[in-house]
CSV table of C-alpha atoms and ligand atoms in Angstrom, one decimal:
chain,number,residue,atom,x,y,z
A,1,MET,CA,-53.6,62.9,180.8
A,2,ALA,CA,-51.0,63.3,183.3
A,3,ASN,CA,-48.7,64.4,180.9
A,4,LEU,CA,-51.0,66.5,179.0
A,5,ARG,CA,-52.0,68.5,182.5
A,6,LYS,CA,-48.1,68.7,183.3
A,7,THR,CA,-47.3,70.5,179.9
A,8,LEU,CA,-50.1,72.8,180.7
A,9,THR,CA,-49.2,73.6,184.1
A,10,ILE,CA,-45.6,74.4,182.6
A,11,PHE,CA,-47.2,76.4,179.7
A,12,VAL,CA,-49.4,78.4,181.8
A,13,ALA,CA,-46.3,78.9,184.5
A,14,ALA,CA,-43.9,79.8,181.2
A,15,VAL,CA,-46.5,82.5,180.2
A,16,ILE,CA,-46.7,83.7,183.4
A,17,CYS,CA,-43.0,84.1,184.2
A,18,THR,CA,-42.2,85.3,180.4
A,19,ALA,CA,-43.3,88.8,180.9
A,20,GLY,CA,-41.1,89.9,183.5
A,21,VAL,CA,-38.9,87.3,185.2
A,22,THR,CA,-36.7,86.7,182.6
A,23,PHE,CA,-34.6,89.6,183.8
A,24,SER,CA,-32.4,90.9,181.6
A,25,ALA,CA,-31.9,93.2,184.9
A,26,THR,CA,-31.9,96.7,183.6
A,27,PRO,CA,-29.0,98.3,185.7
A,28,VAL,CA,-31.1,100.4,188.7
A,29,SER,CA,-28.1,102.1,189.6
A,30,ALA,CA,-25.0,104.4,188.6
A,31,ALA,CA,-22.7,102.0,190.3
A,32,GLU,CA,-24.4,99.0,188.4
A,33,ASP,CA,-23.7,101.2,185.2
A,34,GLU,CA,-20.3,101.2,185.7
A,35,ALA,CA,-20.1,97.6,186.8
A,36,LYS,CA,-17.0,95.7,185.6
A,37,PHE,CA,-18.0,92.6,187.5
A,38,ALA,CA,-21.2,90.8,188.2
A,39,MET,CA,-22.8,87.5,189.8
A,40,VAL,CA,-25.8,86.2,189.8
A,41,ILE,CA,-27.1,82.9,191.6
A,42,HIS,CA,-30.0,80.8,192.2
A,43,GLY,CA,-31.0,78.7,195.1
A,44,GLY,CA,-33.5,76.6,193.1
A,45,ALA,CA,-36.7,76.6,190.9
A,46,GLY,CA,-40.0,75.0,191.5
A,47,ARG,CA,-43.6,75.5,192.9
A,48,ILE,CA,-42.8,78.1,195.3
A,49,LEU,CA,-45.6,80.1,196.0
A,50,LYS,CA,-46.4,82.9,198.4
A,51,LYS,CA,-48.9,81.8,199.9
A,52,ASN,CA,-46.9,78.8,201.1
A,53,LEU,CA,-44.0,80.7,202.5
A,54,SER,CA,-44.1,82.7,206.1
A,55,PRO,CA,-43.1,86.4,205.7
A,56,GLU,CA,-40.4,85.4,208.6
A,57,LYS,CA,-39.4,82.1,206.3
A,58,GLU,CA,-39.6,84.4,203.0
A,59,ALA,CA,-37.3,87.0,205.0
A,60,GLU,CA,-34.9,84.1,206.2
A,61,TYR,CA,-34.4,82.9,202.5
A,62,ARG,CA,-33.6,86.5,201.3
A,63,ALA,CA,-31.3,87.2,203.9
A,64,LYS,CA,-29.4,84.3,202.8
A,65,LEU,CA,-29.2,84.9,199.1
A,66,GLU,CA,-28.3,88.6,199.7
A,67,GLU,CA,-25.4,86.9,202.5
A,68,ALA,CA,-24.3,84.6,199.3
A,69,LEU,CA,-24.1,87.4,196.7
A,70,ARG,CA,-22.5,89.9,199.1
A,71,THR,CA,-19.6,87.2,199.6
A,72,GLY,CA,-19.2,86.6,196.1
A,73,GLN,CA,-19.1,90.5,195.5
A,74,ALA,CA,-16.4,90.9,198.2
A,75,ILE,CA,-14.0,88.6,196.2
A,76,LEU,CA,-14.6,90.4,193.1
A,77,ALA,CA,-14.7,94.1,193.9
A,78,SER,CA,-11.1,93.0,195.3
A,79,GLY,CA,-10.0,91.9,192.3
A,80,GLY,CA,-10.6,88.3,192.9
A,81,SER,CA,-11.4,85.6,190.3
A,82,ALA,CA,-14.6,84.6,189.2
A,83,LEU,CA,-13.8,81.3,190.1
A,84,ASP,CA,-13.0,81.9,193.6
A,85,ALA,CA,-16.3,84.1,193.7
A,86,VAL,CA,-18.3,81.4,192.6
A,87,VAL,CA,-16.9,78.3,195.3
A,88,ALA,CA,-17.3,81.1,198.1
A,89,THR,CA,-20.8,82.0,197.5
A,90,ILE,CA,-22.1,78.4,196.8
A,91,GLN,CA,-20.3,77.6,200.0
A,92,VAL,CA,-22.6,80.3,202.0
A,93,MET,CA,-25.8,78.4,200.4
A,94,GLU,CA,-24.3,75.0,201.0
A,95,ASN,CA,-23.9,75.3,204.5
A,96,SER,CA,-27.4,76.7,205.0
A,97,PRO,CA,-30.3,74.3,205.7
A,98,LEU,CA,-32.2,76.5,203.5
A,99,PHE,CA,-31.5,74.8,200.2
A,100,ASN,CA,-30.8,71.2,198.6
A,101,ALA,CA,-27.2,71.2,198.9
A,102,GLY,CA,-24.9,70.3,201.3
A,103,LYS,CA,-26.4,70.8,205.0
A,104,GLY,CA,-30.2,70.1,204.4
A,105,ALA,CA,-29.8,68.3,201.2
A,106,VAL,CA,-32.4,66.1,200.2
A,107,PHE,CA,-32.5,62.4,201.0
A,108,ALA,CA,-32.1,59.6,198.4
A,109,HIS,CA,-34.5,56.4,198.5
A,110,GLU,CA,-32.3,54.5,201.1
A,111,GLY,CA,-32.0,57.4,203.4
A,112,GLN,CA,-28.7,59.2,202.6
A,113,ASN,CA,-27.6,62.1,201.1
A,114,GLU,CA,-25.8,61.8,197.8
A,115,LEU,CA,-24.6,65.2,196.5
A,116,ASP,CA,-23.2,66.3,193.1
A,117,ALA,CA,-21.6,69.3,192.0
A,118,SER,CA,-19.7,71.0,188.9
A,119,ILE,CA,-18.1,74.0,188.1
A,120,MET,CA,-16.5,75.7,184.6
A,121,ASP,CA,-14.1,78.1,184.1
A,122,GLY,CA,-15.1,80.0,180.7
A,123,SER,CA,-11.6,81.3,180.3
A,124,ASN,CA,-10.0,78.4,179.0
A,125,GLN,CA,-13.2,75.8,179.3
A,126,ASP,CA,-11.6,73.8,182.1
A,127,ALA,CA,-14.5,71.9,184.3
A,128,GLY,CA,-14.5,69.7,187.5
A,129,ALA,CA,-17.2,67.7,188.9
A,130,VAL,CA,-18.3,65.1,191.3
A,131,ALA,CA,-21.3,62.9,191.7
A,132,SER,CA,-23.4,60.9,194.6
A,133,VAL,CA,-20.4,61.7,196.9
A,134,THR,CA,-21.6,61.0,200.8
A,135,HIS,CA,-19.1,62.6,202.8
A,136,ILE,CA,-17.8,66.0,201.6
A,137,LYS,CA,-18.7,69.0,203.3
A,138,SER,CA,-18.4,71.2,200.2
A,139,PRO,CA,-18.9,69.4,197.1
A,140,ILE,CA,-18.4,72.6,194.7
A,141,ALA,CA,-14.6,73.1,196.5
A,142,LEU,CA,-14.3,69.1,195.6
A,143,ALA,CA,-15.6,69.8,192.0
A,144,ARG,CA,-12.9,72.4,192.1
A,145,GLU,CA,-10.1,70.1,192.9
A,146,VAL,CA,-10.9,67.7,190.4
A,147,MET,CA,-10.9,70.6,187.5
A,148,GLU,CA,-7.5,71.9,188.8
A,149,ASN,CA,-5.7,68.8,190.2
A,150,SER,CA,-6.8,65.8,188.3
A,151,ALA,CA,-6.4,64.7,184.9
A,152,HIS,CA,-10.4,64.2,184.7
A,153,VAL,CA,-13.6,66.1,184.5
A,154,LEU,CA,-16.0,63.6,186.6
A,155,LEU,CA,-15.5,61.6,189.5
A,156,SER,CA,-18.2,60.0,191.2
A,157,GLY,CA,-19.0,58.2,194.7
A,158,ALA,CA,-16.2,56.4,196.6
A,159,GLY,CA,-13.3,57.2,194.1
A,160,ALA,CA,-14.2,60.9,194.2
A,161,GLU,CA,-14.0,60.6,198.1
A,162,GLU,CA,-10.3,59.0,197.5
A,163,PHE,CA,-9.0,61.8,195.2
A,164,ALA,CA,-10.7,64.2,197.9
A,165,GLU,CA,-7.9,62.6,200.6
A,166,THR,CA,-5.3,62.8,198.1
A,167,ARG,CA,-6.1,66.5,198.4
A,168,GLY,CA,-6.5,67.2,202.2
A,169,ILE,CA,-10.2,67.3,202.4
A,170,LYS,CA,-11.3,65.7,205.4
A,171,LEU,CA,-14.3,63.2,204.7
A,172,ILE,CA,-17.2,63.9,207.1
A,173,ASP,CA,-20.2,61.8,208.7
A,174,PRO,CA,-22.9,61.9,206.7
A,175,SER,CA,-25.2,62.7,209.7
A,176,TYR,CA,-24.1,66.3,208.8
A,177,PHE,CA,-26.2,67.1,206.0
A,178,ALA,CA,-29.4,65.5,207.4
A,179,THR,CA,-32.3,67.5,208.7
A,180,GLU,CA,-35.8,66.9,210.0
A,181,LYS,CA,-37.7,68.3,207.4
A,182,ARG,CA,-35.9,66.6,204.5
A,183,LEU,CA,-36.1,63.3,206.0
A,184,GLN,CA,-39.8,64.3,206.4
A,185,GLN,CA,-40.0,64.9,202.5
A,186,LEU,CA,-38.5,61.3,201.9
A,187,LYS,CA,-41.1,59.8,204.2
A,188,ASN,CA,-43.8,61.6,202.5
A,189,ALA,CA,-42.2,60.6,199.0
A,190,ILE,CA,-42.4,57.0,200.2
A,191,ALA,CA,-46.1,56.9,201.4
A,192,ARG,CA,-47.2,58.7,198.5
A,193,GLU,CA,-45.2,55.9,196.0
A,194,LYS,CA,-47.1,53.1,198.0
A,195,THR,CA,-50.4,54.9,196.7
A,196,SER,CA,-49.6,56.0,193.1
A,197,SER,CA,-48.8,53.8,190.3
A,198,ALA,CA,-45.6,55.2,189.7
A,199,THR,CA,-42.9,53.2,189.5
A,200,ILE,CA,-40.4,56.0,190.2
A,201,SER,CA,-41.0,58.5,192.6
A,202,ALA,CA,-39.5,61.6,192.0
A,203,PRO,CA,-41.3,64.5,193.3
A,204,GLN,CA,-43.9,65.4,190.4
A,205,TRP,CA,-42.8,69.0,189.4
A,206,ASN,CA,-45.9,70.3,189.0
A,207,ASP,CA,-48.3,68.4,190.6
A,208,PRO,CA,-50.0,70.8,192.8
A,209,ILE,CA,-50.8,68.2,195.4
A,210,ASP,CA,-47.3,67.3,195.8
A,211,PRO,CA,-46.4,68.8,198.7
A,212,ASP,CA,-42.7,68.6,198.5
A,213,ASN,CA,-42.8,70.6,195.1
A,214,LYS,CA,-40.1,72.7,196.1
A,215,PHE,CA,-36.5,72.3,195.7
A,216,GLY,CA,-33.2,74.2,196.4
A,217,THR,CA,-30.2,73.2,194.2
A,218,VAL,CA,-27.9,76.1,194.3
A,219,GLY,CA,-25.8,77.9,191.6
A,220,ALA,CA,-23.4,80.9,190.7
A,221,VAL,CA,-22.4,82.6,187.8
A,222,ALA,CA,-19.6,85.3,188.3
A,223,LEU,CA,-18.2,87.7,185.6
A,224,ASP,CA,-14.8,89.4,187.2
A,225,MET,CA,-13.0,92.3,186.7
A,226,ASN,CA,-10.8,90.4,183.9
A,227,GLY,CA,-13.5,89.6,182.0
A,228,ASN,CA,-13.7,86.1,183.1
A,229,ILE,CA,-16.8,84.2,183.7
A,230,ALA,CA,-17.1,81.1,185.8
A,231,ALA,CA,-20.4,79.1,186.7
A,232,GLY,CA,-20.6,76.4,189.5
A,233,THR,CA,-23.8,74.5,190.7
A,234,SER,CA,-24.3,71.9,193.7
A,235,THR,CA,-27.2,69.9,194.7
A,236,GLY,CA,-28.9,67.0,196.9
A,237,GLY,CA,-30.6,65.8,193.7
A,238,MET,CA,-34.2,64.6,194.0
A,239,THR,CA,-35.8,63.4,197.1
A,240,ASN,CA,-36.2,59.6,196.8
A,241,LYS,CA,-34.1,59.4,194.0
A,242,ARG,CA,-32.9,55.6,193.4
A,243,TRP,CA,-30.2,53.4,192.0
A,244,LYS,CA,-27.5,55.9,192.1
A,245,ARG,CA,-29.6,58.5,189.9
A,246,ILE,CA,-27.5,61.4,189.1
A,247,GLY,CA,-29.1,64.5,187.8
A,248,ASP,CA,-27.8,67.6,185.3
A,249,THR,CA,-25.8,69.3,188.5
A,250,PRO,CA,-22.8,67.5,187.9
A,251,ILE,CA,-23.0,67.0,184.1
A,252,ILE,CA,-20.9,70.0,182.3
A,253,GLY,CA,-23.0,71.4,179.1
A,254,ALA,CA,-26.2,70.4,181.1
A,255,GLY,CA,-26.4,72.1,184.9
A,256,THR,CA,-23.1,74.2,184.4
A,257,TYR,CA,-21.3,75.8,181.6
A,258,ALA,CA,-19.3,78.8,181.5
A,259,ASN,CA,-17.5,80.2,178.1
A,260,ASN,CA,-15.8,83.8,178.1
A,261,GLN,CA,-16.8,84.3,174.4
A,262,SER,CA,-20.4,83.9,175.1
A,263,CYS,CA,-22.0,83.1,178.5
A,264,GLY,CA,-21.8,81.3,182.1
A,265,VAL,CA,-24.9,79.1,183.3
A,266,SER,CA,-26.1,77.3,186.1
A,267,SER,CA,-29.4,75.1,185.8
A,268,THR,CA,-32.1,74.3,188.4
A,269,GLY,CA,-34.6,71.9,187.4
A,270,HIS,CA,-35.9,68.4,186.9
A,271,GLY,CA,-32.5,67.1,185.8
A,272,GLU,CA,-33.4,64.5,183.2
A,273,PHE,CA,-35.1,67.3,181.0
A,274,PHE,CA,-32.0,69.5,181.4
A,275,ILE,CA,-29.4,66.7,180.4
A,276,ARG,CA,-31.6,65.8,177.2
A,277,ALA,CA,-31.7,69.4,176.3
A,278,SER,CA,-28.3,70.1,177.1
A,279,VAL,CA,-29.6,73.2,178.7
A,280,ALA,CA,-26.2,75.4,180.0
A,281,PHE,CA,-24.4,74.6,176.9
A,282,SER,CA,-27.3,75.2,174.3
A,283,ILE,CA,-27.6,78.8,175.6
A,284,CYS,CA,-24.0,79.8,175.3
A,285,ALA,CA,-24.1,78.4,171.8
A,286,MET,CA,-26.9,79.8,170.5
A,287,MET,CA,-25.4,83.2,171.5
A,288,GLU,CA,-21.9,82.3,170.1
A,289,TYR,CA,-23.2,80.5,166.9
A,290,LYS,CA,-26.6,82.8,166.3
A,291,GLY,CA,-25.3,86.0,167.7
A,292,ILE,CA,-28.3,86.5,169.6
A,293,SER,CA,-28.7,88.1,173.0
A,294,LEU,CA,-28.8,86.3,176.2
A,295,LYS,CA,-32.0,86.8,177.2
A,296,GLU,CA,-33.2,85.6,173.7
A,297,ALA,CA,-31.1,82.4,174.1
A,298,ALA,CA,-32.2,81.7,177.8
A,299,ASP,CA,-36.2,82.0,176.7
A,300,ALA,CA,-35.7,79.5,173.3
A,301,ILE,CA,-34.3,77.0,175.8
A,302,ILE,CA,-36.1,77.7,178.9
A,303,MET,CA,-39.3,79.0,177.9
A,304,LYS,CA,-40.0,77.2,174.4
A,305,LYS,CA,-37.6,74.3,173.9
A,306,LEU,CA,-37.9,72.7,177.8
A,307,VAL,CA,-41.8,73.8,178.2
A,308,LYS,CA,-42.3,71.4,174.9
A,309,MET,CA,-40.3,68.8,176.1
A,310,GLY,CA,-42.2,69.2,179.5
A,311,GLY,CA,-39.0,70.0,181.1
A,312,ALA,CA,-39.6,72.3,184.4
A,313,GLY,CA,-37.2,74.5,186.1
A,314,GLY,CA,-34.8,77.4,185.1
A,315,ILE,CA,-31.1,78.9,184.7
A,316,VAL,CA,-29.4,81.9,186.2
A,317,SER,CA,-26.7,83.2,183.3
A,318,LEU,CA,-24.4,86.4,182.5
A,319,ASP,CA,-22.4,87.4,179.8
A,320,LYS,CA,-19.2,89.3,178.8
A,321,ASP,CA,-20.7,92.3,179.1
A,322,GLY,CA,-22.7,91.7,182.6
A,323,ASN,CA,-26.0,91.2,181.3
A,324,ILE,CA,-28.0,88.9,183.6
A,325,ALA,CA,-30.7,86.6,183.0
A,326,MET,CA,-32.6,84.5,185.6
A,327,THR,CA,-35.5,82.3,183.4
A,328,PHE,CA,-37.6,79.7,184.7
A,329,ASN,CA,-41.0,77.9,183.6
A,330,THR,CA,-41.9,77.1,186.8
A,331,GLU,CA,-44.0,78.9,189.8
A,332,GLY,CA,-40.9,80.4,191.3
A,333,MET,CA,-36.8,80.4,191.7
A,334,TYR,CA,-34.9,81.4,194.8
A,335,ARG,CA,-32.6,84.0,192.8
A,336,GLY,CA,-30.5,87.3,192.7
A,337,TYR,CA,-27.7,89.3,191.5
A,338,VAL,CA,-25.2,92.0,191.7
A,339,LYS,CA,-23.7,94.5,189.9
A,340,GLY,CA,-20.7,96.1,190.6
A,341,GLY,CA,-20.7,97.7,194.2
A,342,GLY,CA,-24.4,98.0,193.9
A,343,ASP,CA,-26.9,96.7,196.3
A,344,PRO,CA,-27.9,92.7,195.7
A,345,VAL,CA,-31.3,92.2,194.1
A,346,THR,CA,-32.9,89.0,195.0
A,347,GLY,CA,-36.7,87.7,194.3
A,348,ILE,CA,-38.4,84.3,195.1
A,349,TYR,CA,-41.7,84.3,193.0
A,350,GLY,CA,-42.8,84.7,189.6
A,351,VAL,CA,-44.4,88.2,188.2
A,352,GLY,CA,-47.0,89.7,190.3
A,353,GLU,CA,-46.5,87.7,193.5
B,1,LIG,N1,-31.5,69.8,188.9
B,1,LIG,C1,-31.4,68.9,190.0
B,1,LIG,C2,-31.7,67.6,190.0
B,1,LIG,O1,-32.1,67.0,188.9
B,1,LIG,C3,-32.6,69.2,191.3
B,1,LIG,C4,-33.1,70.9,191.1
B,1,LIG,O2,-32.2,71.6,190.3
B,1,LIG,O3,-33.9,70.8,192.1
B,1,LIG,O4,-30.8,66.5,190.1
């Protein structure tokens, strides 16, 4: 019954969102039309409803999304690389307590913040990722170090931090990440767990009674003037996660993927489903192998396949021509894009809100 309700809720959200939210963003200005570079970001998908967000909070989110977009835009406009733009843009959001990444990340069951991140270079399919790090201020920067300065793709925990030190990255005190709001969410989740029959208390993505059912993983995808695409994602994972649970964010092909021949993707949502559906890779692969558009590929995976599986969440993505998709089957997703020298466009809720 619970599963049926979950599927129905996702389905309803999918129907609500399909019409206009899968922006294959139409250019809105001449500057965008001539865009030789572009950037698209998210700050997490989930049960984000207008009635639950005060006008002040909404303005705060939009301002931070815009700041992140302008940071990447400035790098791309001056001829900088997609990789540089992705890292700098994500760092703006990692440093903001508004999002579930870096400062303000959610808490794991035992009361610590365990961070995951990944990055991929679409020009050569190089990739780097870190999982379960607890002393790294910018996990996305460390993921890039893994990509560029190690023989590996994914490092975890203490080993990843040992590697960080060899690259001159200082370990910081974990208290930096903690915020009162996230601690309260952990306490709520633990209290709920005691009164429910669930054995693992992950947030119930589509359970309207879950007050912590809003997330804030961050991600960015950029296309630079040289036609290179890069994608990256950074998160604290899910509140009350246990047993060193790792979600999709540091898994190349699930949370992040980039290929100059097709597209770049950054995911946010219920990670277990995104891993099982290889979401980020599947979207790029459908474009490459089936020759379909980015919008069609994103719709097929997020609005059809994931919905059928019961997986809630969304993606942001762009292709080699600068087409953009921001597709989600949840009620909302913090998101935005910028094309060329145009103004940033941001969004939070589904259609009609
Ligand atoms: N995908 C993340 C995870 O499962 C969570 C999120 O995107 O909000 O760890």
